[in-house]
Coordinates of C-alpha atoms and ligand atoms in Angstrom, one line a residue:
Chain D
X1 CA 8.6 25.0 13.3
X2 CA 8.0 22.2 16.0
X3 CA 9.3 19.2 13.6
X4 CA 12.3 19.7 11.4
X5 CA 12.8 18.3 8.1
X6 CA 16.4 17.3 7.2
X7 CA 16.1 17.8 3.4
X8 CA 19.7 15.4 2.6
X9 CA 18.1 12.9 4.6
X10 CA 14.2 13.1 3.5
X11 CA 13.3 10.4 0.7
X12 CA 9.4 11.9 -0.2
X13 CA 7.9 8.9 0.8
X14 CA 5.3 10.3 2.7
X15 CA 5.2 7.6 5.7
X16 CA 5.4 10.5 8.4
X17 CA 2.6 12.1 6.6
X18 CA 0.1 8.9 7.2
X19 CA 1.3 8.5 10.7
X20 CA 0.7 12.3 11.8
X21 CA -2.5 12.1 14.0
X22 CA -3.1 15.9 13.5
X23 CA -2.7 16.3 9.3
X24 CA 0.1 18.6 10.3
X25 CA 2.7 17.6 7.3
X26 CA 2.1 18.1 3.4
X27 CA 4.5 16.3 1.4
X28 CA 4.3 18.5 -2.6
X29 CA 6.2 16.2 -4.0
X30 CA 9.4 16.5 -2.9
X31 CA 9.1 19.1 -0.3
X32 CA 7.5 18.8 3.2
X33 CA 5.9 21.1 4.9
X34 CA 5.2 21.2 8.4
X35 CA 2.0 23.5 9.4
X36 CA 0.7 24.8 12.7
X37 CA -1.5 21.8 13.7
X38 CA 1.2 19.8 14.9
X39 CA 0.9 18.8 18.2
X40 CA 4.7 17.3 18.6
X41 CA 3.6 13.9 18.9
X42 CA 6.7 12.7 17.6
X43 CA 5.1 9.8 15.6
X44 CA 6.4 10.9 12.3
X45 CA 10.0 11.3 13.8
X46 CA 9.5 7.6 14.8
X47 CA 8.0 6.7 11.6
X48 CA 10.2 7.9 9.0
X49 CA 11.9 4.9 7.5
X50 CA 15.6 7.0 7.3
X51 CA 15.5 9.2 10.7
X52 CA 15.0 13.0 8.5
X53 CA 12.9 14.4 10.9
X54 CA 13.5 15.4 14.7
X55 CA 11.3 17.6 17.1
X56 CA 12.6 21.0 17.1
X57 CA 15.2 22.2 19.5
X58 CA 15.9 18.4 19.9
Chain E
X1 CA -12.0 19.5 -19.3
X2 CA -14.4 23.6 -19.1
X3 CA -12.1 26.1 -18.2
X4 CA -14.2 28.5 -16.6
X5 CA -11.4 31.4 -16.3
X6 CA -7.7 30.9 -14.9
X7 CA -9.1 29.7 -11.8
X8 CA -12.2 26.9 -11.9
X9 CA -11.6 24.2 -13.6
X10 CA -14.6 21.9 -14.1
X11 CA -14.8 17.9 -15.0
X12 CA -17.4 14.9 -14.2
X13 CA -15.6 13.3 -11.9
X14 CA -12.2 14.0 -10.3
X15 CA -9.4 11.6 -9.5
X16 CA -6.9 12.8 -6.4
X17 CA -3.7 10.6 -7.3
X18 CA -2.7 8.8 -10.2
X19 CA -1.5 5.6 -8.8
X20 CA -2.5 2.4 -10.4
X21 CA -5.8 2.5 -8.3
X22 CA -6.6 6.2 -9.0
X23 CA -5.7 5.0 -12.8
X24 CA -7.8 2.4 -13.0
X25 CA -11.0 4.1 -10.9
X26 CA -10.8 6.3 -13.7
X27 CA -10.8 3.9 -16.3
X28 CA -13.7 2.1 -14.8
X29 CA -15.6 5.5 -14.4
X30 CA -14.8 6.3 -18.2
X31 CA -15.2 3.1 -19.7
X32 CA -18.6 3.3 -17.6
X33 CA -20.0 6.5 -19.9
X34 CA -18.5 9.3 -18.0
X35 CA -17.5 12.1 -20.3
X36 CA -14.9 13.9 -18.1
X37 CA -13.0 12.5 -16.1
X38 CA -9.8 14.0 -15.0
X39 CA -6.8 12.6 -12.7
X40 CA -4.3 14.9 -11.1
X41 CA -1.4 13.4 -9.5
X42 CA 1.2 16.0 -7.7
X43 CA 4.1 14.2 -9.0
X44 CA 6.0 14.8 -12.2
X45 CA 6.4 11.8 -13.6
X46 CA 3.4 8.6 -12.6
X47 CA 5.0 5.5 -11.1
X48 CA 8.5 7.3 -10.3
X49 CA 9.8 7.2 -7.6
X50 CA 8.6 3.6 -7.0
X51 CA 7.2 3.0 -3.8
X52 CA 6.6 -0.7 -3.5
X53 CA 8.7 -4.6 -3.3
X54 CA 6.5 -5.0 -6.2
X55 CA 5.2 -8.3 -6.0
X56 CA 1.9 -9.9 -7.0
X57 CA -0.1 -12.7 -7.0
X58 CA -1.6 -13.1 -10.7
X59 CA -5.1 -13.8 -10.1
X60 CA -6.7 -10.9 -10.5
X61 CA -5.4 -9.1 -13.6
X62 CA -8.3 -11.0 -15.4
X63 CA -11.2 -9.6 -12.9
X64 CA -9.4 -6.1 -13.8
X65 CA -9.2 -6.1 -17.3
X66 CA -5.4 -6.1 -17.7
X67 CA -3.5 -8.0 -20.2
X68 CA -1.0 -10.0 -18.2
X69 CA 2.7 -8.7 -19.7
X70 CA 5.8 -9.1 -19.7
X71 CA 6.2 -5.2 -20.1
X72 CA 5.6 -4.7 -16.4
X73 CA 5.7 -8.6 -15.0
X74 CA 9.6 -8.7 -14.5
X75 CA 9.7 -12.1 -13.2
X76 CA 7.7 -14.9 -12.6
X77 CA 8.0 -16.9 -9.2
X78 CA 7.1 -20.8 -8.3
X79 CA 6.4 -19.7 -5.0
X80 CA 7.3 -18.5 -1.6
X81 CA 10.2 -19.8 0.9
X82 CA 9.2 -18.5 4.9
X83 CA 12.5 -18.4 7.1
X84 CA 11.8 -18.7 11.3
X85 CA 14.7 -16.5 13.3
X86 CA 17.2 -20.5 13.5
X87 CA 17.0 -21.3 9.8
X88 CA 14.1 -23.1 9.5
X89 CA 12.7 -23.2 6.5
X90 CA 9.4 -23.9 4.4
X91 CA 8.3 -23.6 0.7
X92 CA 4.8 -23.1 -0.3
X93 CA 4.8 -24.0 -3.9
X94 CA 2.6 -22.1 -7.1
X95 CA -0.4 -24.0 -6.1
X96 CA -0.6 -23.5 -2.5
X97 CA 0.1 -19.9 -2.6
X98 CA -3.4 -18.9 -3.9
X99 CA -3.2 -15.3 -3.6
X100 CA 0.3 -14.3 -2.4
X101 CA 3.2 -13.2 -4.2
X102 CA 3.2 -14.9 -7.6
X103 CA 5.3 -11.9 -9.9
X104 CA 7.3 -9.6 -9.5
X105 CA 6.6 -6.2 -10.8
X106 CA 8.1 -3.4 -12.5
X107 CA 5.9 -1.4 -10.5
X108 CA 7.0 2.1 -12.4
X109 CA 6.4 0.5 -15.8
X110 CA 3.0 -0.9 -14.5
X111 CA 2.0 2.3 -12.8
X112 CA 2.2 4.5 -16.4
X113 CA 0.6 1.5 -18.2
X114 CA -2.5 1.8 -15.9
X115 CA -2.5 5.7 -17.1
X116 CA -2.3 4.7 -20.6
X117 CA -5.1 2.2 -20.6
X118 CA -7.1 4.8 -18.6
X119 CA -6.0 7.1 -21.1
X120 CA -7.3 5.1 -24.1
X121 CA -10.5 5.4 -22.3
X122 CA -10.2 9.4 -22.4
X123 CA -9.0 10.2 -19.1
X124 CA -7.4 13.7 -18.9
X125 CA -4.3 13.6 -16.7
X126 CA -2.9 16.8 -15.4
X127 CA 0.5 16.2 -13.5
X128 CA 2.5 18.2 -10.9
X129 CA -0.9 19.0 -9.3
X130 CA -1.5 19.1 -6.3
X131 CA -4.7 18.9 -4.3
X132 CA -4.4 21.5 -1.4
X133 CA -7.7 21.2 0.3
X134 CA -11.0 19.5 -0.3
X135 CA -14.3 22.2 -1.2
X136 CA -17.5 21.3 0.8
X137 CA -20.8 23.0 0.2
X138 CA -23.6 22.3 2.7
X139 CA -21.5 19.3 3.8
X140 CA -21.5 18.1 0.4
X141 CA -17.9 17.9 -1.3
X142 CA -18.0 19.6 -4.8
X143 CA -14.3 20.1 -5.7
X144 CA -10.8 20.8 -4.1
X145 CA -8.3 23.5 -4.0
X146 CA -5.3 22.5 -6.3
X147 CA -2.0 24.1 -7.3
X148 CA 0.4 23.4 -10.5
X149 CA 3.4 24.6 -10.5
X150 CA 2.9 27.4 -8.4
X151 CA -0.3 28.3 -10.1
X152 CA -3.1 28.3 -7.7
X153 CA -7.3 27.3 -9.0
X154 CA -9.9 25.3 -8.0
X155 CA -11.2 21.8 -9.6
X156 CA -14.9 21.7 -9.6
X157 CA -16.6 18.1 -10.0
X158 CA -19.9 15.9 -9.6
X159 CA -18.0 13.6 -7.6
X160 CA -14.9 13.4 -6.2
X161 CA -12.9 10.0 -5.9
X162 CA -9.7 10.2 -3.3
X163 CA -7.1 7.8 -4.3
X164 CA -4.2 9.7 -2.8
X165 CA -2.6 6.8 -1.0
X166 CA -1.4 5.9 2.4
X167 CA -0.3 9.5 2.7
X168 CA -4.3 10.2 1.7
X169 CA -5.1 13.5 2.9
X170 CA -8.1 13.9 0.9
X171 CA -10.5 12.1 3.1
X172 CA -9.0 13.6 6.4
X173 CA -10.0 17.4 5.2
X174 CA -13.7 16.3 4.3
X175 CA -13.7 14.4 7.2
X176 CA -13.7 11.0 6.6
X177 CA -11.2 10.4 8.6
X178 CA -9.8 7.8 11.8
X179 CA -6.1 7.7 12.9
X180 CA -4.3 4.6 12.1
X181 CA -2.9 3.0 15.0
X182 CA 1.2 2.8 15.2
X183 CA 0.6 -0.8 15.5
X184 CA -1.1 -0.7 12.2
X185 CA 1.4 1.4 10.7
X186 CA 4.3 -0.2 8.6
X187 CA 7.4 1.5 7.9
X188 CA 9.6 0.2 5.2
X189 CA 13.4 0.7 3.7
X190 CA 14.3 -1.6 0.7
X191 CA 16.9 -1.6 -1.3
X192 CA 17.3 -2.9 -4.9
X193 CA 20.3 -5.1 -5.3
X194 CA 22.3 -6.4 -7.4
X195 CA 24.9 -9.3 -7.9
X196 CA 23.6 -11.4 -5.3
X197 CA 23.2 -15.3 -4.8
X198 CA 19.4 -16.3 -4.2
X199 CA 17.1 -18.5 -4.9
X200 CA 15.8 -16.8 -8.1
X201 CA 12.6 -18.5 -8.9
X202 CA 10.9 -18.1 -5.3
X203 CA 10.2 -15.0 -3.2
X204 CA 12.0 -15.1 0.4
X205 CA 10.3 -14.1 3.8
X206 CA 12.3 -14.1 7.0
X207 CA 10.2 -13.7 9.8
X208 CA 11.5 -12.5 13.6
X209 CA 13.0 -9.9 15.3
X210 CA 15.3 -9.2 12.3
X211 CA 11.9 -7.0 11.4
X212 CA 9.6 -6.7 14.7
X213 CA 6.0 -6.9 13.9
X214 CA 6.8 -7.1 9.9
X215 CA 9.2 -9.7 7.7
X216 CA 12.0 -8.8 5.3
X217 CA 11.3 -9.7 1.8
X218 CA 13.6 -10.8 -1.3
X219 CA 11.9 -10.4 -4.3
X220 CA 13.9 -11.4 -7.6
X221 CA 13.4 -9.5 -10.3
X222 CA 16.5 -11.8 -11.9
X223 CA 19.1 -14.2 -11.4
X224 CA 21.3 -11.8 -9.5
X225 CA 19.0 -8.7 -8.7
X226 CA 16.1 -8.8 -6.3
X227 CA 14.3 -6.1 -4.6
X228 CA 15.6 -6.7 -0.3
X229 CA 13.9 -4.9 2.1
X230 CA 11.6 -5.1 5.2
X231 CA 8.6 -3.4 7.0
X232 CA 8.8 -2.9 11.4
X233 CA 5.5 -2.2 13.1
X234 CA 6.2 1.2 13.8
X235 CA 5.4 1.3 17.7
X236 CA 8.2 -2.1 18.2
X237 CA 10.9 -0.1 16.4
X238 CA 13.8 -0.6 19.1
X239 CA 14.9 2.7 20.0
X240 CA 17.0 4.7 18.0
X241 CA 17.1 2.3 15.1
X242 CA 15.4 3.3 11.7
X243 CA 14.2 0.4 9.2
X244 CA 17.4 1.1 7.2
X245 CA 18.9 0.1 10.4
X246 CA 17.3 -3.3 10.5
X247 CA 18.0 -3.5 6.7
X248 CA 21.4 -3.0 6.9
X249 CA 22.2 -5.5 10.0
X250 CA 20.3 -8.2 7.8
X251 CA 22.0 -7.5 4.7
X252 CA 25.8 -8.0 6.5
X253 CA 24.4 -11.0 8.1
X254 CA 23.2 -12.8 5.0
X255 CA 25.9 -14.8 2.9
X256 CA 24.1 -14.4 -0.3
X257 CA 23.3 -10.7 0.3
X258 CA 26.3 -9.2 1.8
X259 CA 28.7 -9.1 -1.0
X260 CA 25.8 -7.5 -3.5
X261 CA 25.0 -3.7 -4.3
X262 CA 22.6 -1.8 -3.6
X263 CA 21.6 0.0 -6.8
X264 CA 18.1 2.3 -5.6
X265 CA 16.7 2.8 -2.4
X266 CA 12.8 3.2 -1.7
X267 CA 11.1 4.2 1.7
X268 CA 7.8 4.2 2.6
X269 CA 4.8 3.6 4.7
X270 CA 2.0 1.1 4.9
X271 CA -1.1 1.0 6.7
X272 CA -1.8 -2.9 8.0
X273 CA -4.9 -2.1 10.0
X274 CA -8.5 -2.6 8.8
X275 CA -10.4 -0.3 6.3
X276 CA -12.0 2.7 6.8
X277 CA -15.7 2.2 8.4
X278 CA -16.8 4.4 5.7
X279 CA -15.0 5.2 2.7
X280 CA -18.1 7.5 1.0
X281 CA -19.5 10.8 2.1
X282 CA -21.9 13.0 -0.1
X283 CA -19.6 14.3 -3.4
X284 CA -16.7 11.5 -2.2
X285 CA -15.7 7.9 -3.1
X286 CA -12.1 6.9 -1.4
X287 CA -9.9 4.0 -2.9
X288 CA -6.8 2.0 -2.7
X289 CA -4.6 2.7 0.2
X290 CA -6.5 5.9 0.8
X291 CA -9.5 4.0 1.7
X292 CA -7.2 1.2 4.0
X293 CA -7.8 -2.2 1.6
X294 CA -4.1 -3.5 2.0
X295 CA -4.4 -6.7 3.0
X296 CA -2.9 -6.5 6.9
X297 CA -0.9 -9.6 6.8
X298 CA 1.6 -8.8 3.8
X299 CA 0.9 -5.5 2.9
X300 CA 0.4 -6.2 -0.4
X301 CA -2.4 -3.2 -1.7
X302 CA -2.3 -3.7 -5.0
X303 CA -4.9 -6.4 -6.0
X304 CA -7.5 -5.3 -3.6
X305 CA -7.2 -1.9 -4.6
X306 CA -7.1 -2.6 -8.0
X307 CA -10.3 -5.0 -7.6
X308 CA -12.1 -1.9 -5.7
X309 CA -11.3 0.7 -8.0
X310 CA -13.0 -1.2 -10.8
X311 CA -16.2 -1.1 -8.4
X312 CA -15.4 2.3 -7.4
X313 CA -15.4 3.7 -11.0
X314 CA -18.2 1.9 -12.4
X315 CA -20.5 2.9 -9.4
X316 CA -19.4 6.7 -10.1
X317 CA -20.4 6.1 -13.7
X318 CA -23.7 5.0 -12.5
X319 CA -24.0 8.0 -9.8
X320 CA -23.3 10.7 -12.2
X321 CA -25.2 9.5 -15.4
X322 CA -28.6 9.6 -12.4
X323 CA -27.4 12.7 -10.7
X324 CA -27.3 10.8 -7.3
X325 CA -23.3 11.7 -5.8
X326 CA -24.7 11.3 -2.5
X327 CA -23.9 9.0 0.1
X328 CA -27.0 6.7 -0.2
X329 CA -26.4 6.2 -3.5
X330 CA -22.8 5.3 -2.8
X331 CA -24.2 2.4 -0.4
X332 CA -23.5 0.5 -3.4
X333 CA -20.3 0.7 -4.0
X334 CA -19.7 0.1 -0.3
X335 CA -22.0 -3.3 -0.3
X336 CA -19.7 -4.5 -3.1
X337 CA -16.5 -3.6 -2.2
X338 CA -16.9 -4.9 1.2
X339 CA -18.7 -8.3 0.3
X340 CA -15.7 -8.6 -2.4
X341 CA -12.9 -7.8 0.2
X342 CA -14.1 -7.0 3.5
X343 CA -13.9 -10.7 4.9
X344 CA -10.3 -11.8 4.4
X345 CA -9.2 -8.7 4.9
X346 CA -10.6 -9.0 8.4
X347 CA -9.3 -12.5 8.9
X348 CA -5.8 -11.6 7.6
X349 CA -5.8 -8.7 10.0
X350 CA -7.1 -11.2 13.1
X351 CA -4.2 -13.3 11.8
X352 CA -2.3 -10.8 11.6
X353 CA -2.5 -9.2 15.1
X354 CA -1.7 -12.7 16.4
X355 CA 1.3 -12.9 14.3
X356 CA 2.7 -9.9 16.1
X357 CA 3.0 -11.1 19.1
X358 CA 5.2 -14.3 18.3
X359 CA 8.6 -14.8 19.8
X360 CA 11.8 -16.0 17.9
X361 CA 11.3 -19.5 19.1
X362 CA 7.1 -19.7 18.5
X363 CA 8.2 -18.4 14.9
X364 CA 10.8 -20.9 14.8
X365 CA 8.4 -24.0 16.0
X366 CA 6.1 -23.3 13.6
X367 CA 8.1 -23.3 10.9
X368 CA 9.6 -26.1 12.0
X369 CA 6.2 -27.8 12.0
X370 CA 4.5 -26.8 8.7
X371 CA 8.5 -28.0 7.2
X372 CA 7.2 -31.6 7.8
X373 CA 4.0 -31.2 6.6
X374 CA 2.2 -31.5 2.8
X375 CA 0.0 -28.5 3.5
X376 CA -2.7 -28.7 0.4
X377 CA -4.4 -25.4 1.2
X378 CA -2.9 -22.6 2.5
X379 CA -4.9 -21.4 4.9
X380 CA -5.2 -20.1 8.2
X381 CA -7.2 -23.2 9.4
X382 CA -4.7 -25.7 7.9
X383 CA -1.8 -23.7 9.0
X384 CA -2.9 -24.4 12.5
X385 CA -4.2 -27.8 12.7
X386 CA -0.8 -28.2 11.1
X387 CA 1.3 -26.7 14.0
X388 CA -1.3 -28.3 16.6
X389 CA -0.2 -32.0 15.8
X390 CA 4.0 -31.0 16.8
X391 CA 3.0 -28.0 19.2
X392 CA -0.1 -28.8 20.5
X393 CA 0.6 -25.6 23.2
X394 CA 1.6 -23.1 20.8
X395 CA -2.2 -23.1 19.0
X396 CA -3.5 -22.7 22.3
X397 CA -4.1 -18.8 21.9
X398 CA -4.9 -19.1 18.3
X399 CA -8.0 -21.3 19.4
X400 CA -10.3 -19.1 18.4
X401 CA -9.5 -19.2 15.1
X402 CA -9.9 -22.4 14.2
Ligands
FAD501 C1 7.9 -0.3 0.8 C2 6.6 -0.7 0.3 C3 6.5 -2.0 -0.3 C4 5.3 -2.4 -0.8 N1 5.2 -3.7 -1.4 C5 4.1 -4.1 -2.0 C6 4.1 -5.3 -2.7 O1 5.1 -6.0 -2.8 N2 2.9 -5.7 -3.2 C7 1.7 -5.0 -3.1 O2 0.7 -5.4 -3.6 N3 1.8 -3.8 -2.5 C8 2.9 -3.3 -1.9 N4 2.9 -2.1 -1.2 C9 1.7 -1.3 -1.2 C10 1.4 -0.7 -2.5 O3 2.5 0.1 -2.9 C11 0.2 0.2 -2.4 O4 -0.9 -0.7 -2.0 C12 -0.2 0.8 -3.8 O5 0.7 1.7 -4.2 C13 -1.6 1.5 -3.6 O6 -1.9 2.2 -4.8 P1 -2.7 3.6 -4.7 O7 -2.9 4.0 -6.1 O8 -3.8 3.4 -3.7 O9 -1.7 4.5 -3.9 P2 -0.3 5.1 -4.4 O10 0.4 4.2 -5.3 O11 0.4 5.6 -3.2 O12 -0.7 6.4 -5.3 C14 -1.2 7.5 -4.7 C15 -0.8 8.7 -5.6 O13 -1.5 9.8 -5.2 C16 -0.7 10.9 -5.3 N5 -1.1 11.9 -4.4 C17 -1.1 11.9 -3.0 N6 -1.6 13.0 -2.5 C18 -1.9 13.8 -3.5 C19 -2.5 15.1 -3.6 N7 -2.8 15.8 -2.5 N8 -2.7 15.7 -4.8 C20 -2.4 15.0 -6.0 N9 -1.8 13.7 -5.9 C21 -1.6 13.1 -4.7 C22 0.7 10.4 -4.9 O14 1.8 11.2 -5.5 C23 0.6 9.0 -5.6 O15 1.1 9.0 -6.9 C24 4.1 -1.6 -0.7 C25 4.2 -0.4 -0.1 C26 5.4 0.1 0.3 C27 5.5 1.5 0.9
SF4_502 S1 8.9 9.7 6.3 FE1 10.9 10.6 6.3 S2 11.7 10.2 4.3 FE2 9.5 9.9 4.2 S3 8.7 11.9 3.5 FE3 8.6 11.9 5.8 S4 10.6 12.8 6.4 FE4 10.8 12.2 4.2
SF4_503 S1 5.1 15.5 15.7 FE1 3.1 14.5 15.6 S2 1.6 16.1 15.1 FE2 3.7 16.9 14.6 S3 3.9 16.5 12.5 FE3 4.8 14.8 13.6 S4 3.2 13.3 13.7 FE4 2.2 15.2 13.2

């Protein structure tokens, strides 16, 4: 998975899922899911009002 | 609601999100002589979590049909006090403020009550749903994929109207879709506090680099409780700091604020850009957020959206009763939405993009300036023949606005 979700930090707000350029996240109510078009951008890391995501590896 | 089997489901017209714009689309739609008309909306409960600072102006409630109530309107506000980075200060009072923050919302409370007067109407609601994908036949969009609880079936319709939000994902798989910006992208931490000291009867706006590219709000929703929070244009966010950051620095530095508590917190994004160039395809109506009404300047979304989804619906009644879901047909929703809206959302967003660029002390000058002055409208114009008189050089790149 190229962005990781930190689940104690993640809120559902869905802000990441606006930004992302590439309609890679799915927010199902409370659970976000990450699929294979993302393109590690690294807007939604940027976007998301409480820091719960981060590029993988990072 | 025709159950086909376990796995087609089929309706009139099909709402994606049960917001207060999807709500209220569907009322409109109903209301209008549609038979069928079914709203799914992933979460389990409508209006919760809230999403929103919650404030209104109370102008349009009328042009929507709603009741004004004290059931959802919490509070009631005189009108608006703007801060510049030094302290300066202005008020606008009720009668300048036109259309800006005049309530203050229980936006959960308002949210369900939009469901139930759509309800009254005979709009289904199915909740925990989720639409997965969008269903496209000879580029026509018939239906979309959904999933309840696990449970996986398709949702066949005439028309399909996306209301899904700033998160609106609807659009983007039939292909109605163009990136937002990061400069048009809001992101937003608030916190609802309690046992604070503020100016109850006016909402608060500080303006600077305490929130780059956005404003921190206090909106009271009582003597001692207000909803405190801000928005950052997402590509001036300094580094590593998150809005909660910025939140959290203001909150310390404010005498009336620091000593409160924070009882909820709400995140979120807003888009502050311009709407959609299209917001209809053949099958598809988008609305609200989804379609990109929020009016750029305070990111307020509800009015417009609300004032578009009553469009919105009635055109879909229209379009299904003739059997014409097709994007020609659909013109006419977009000639009256956009001759409705379209204009000061355009100059709010000009205005906007302006406002961006302001340092600490142009914030602080102009403040300063429009202190002195009896402003009678509250208008862009008047704003800046205002500041021109004290700071003649500061309009100079607003010129072409005036
Ligand atoms: C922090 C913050 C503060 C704000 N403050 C104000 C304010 O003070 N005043 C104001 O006027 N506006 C404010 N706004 C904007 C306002 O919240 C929105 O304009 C408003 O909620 C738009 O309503 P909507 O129905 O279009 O979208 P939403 O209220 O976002 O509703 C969309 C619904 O669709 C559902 N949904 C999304 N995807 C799917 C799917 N695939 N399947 C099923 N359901 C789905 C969502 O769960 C949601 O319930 C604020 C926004 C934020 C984030
Ligand atoms: S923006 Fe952050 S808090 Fe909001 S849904 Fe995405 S990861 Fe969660
Ligand atoms: S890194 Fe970019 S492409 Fe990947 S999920 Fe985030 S916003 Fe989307």
């Amino acid at each position: 998975m190229s962005v990781e979700v930190n689940f104690e930090k993640c809120m559902h707000c869905g802000a990441c899922v606006g930004a992302c350029p590439e309609n890679a996240l799915f927010l199902n109510d409370v659970a976000l899911e990450v699929n294979e078009n993302c393109i590690e951008c690294g807007l939604c890391v940027k976007g998301c009002p409480v820091q719960a995501l981060s590029l993988g590896g990072a | 609601m025709d159950i086909q089997d376990d796995k087609v489901i089929n309706c009139d017209v099909l709402v994606v999100g049960g917001g207060p714009i999807g709500s209220t689309a569907a009322r409109f739609a109903a209301k209008n002589g549609v038979d069928d008309v079914l709203v799914i909306e992933k979460r389990q409960e409508i209006g919760s979590p809230v999403r929103c600072a919650e404030g209104i102006s109370l102008t349009w409630l009328d042009e929507v049909e709603i009741e004004e109530s004290d059931h959802f309107i919490k509070k009631k506000v005189k009108g608006s006090k703007l801060y510049s980075p030094n302290g300066n200060k202005m008020t606008i009072g009720k009668e300048l403020a036109g259309d800006e923050v005049g309530g203050v919302l229980e936006r959960d409370i308002f949210d369900k009550e939009m469901a139930v007067l759509a309800g009254r109407e005979g709009v289904n609601f199915m909740l925990k749903t989720a639409a997965t994908d969008v269903i496209k036949e000879n580029g026509k969009v018939t239906g979309v994929k959904a999933k309840k609880m696990g449970e996986e079936f398709e949702i066949h319709a005439d028309l399909v109207i996306g209301a899904d939000g700033f998160e609106s994902q609807v659009g983007r798989w039939a292909g109605l879709y163009e990136q937002i910006p990061s400069k048009d992208i809001m992101t937003c931490f608030q916190y609802r506090m309690v046992d604070i000291d503020i100016e109850p009867d006016y909402t608060h706006f500080y303006l600077g680099k305490v929130a780059p590219g956005g404003y921190v709000w206090i909106f009271p929703k009582g003597d001692d409780k207000a909803n405190v929070g801000l928005g950052v244009q997402l590509n001036q966010l300094d580094g590593n700091k998150s809005p909660k950051d910025y939140l959290d620095e203001f909150i310390d530095s404010h005498e009336g604020l620091k000593k409160g508590q924070a009882v909820d917190m709400v995140a979120g994004g807003v888009s502050v850009g311009h709407p959609l160039d299209s917001v209809t395809m053949d099958g598809l109506m988008m609305v609200g957020d989804a379609a990109r009404v929020v009016d750029p300047l305070t990111g307020g979304g509800i009015a417009n959206g609300m004032k578009q989804a009553k469009i919105a619906g009635e055109v879909a009644a229209e379009a299904v009763e003739k059997g014409k879901v097709d994007e020609d047909f659909f013109s006419r929703y977009e000639e009256r939405w956009r001759d409705r809206l379209e204009d000061k959302i355009w100059r709010n967003y000009m205005a906007k993009e302006k406002a961006v660029e302001l340092s600490d002390e142009e914030f602080d000058k102009i403040i300063d300036a429009l202190s002195e002055v009896d402003l009678t409208e509250l208008t862009t114009e008047a704003i800046l023949k205002a500041v021109q008189k004290k700071y003649p050089e500061l309009v100079e790149s607003f010129k072409d606005m005036l």
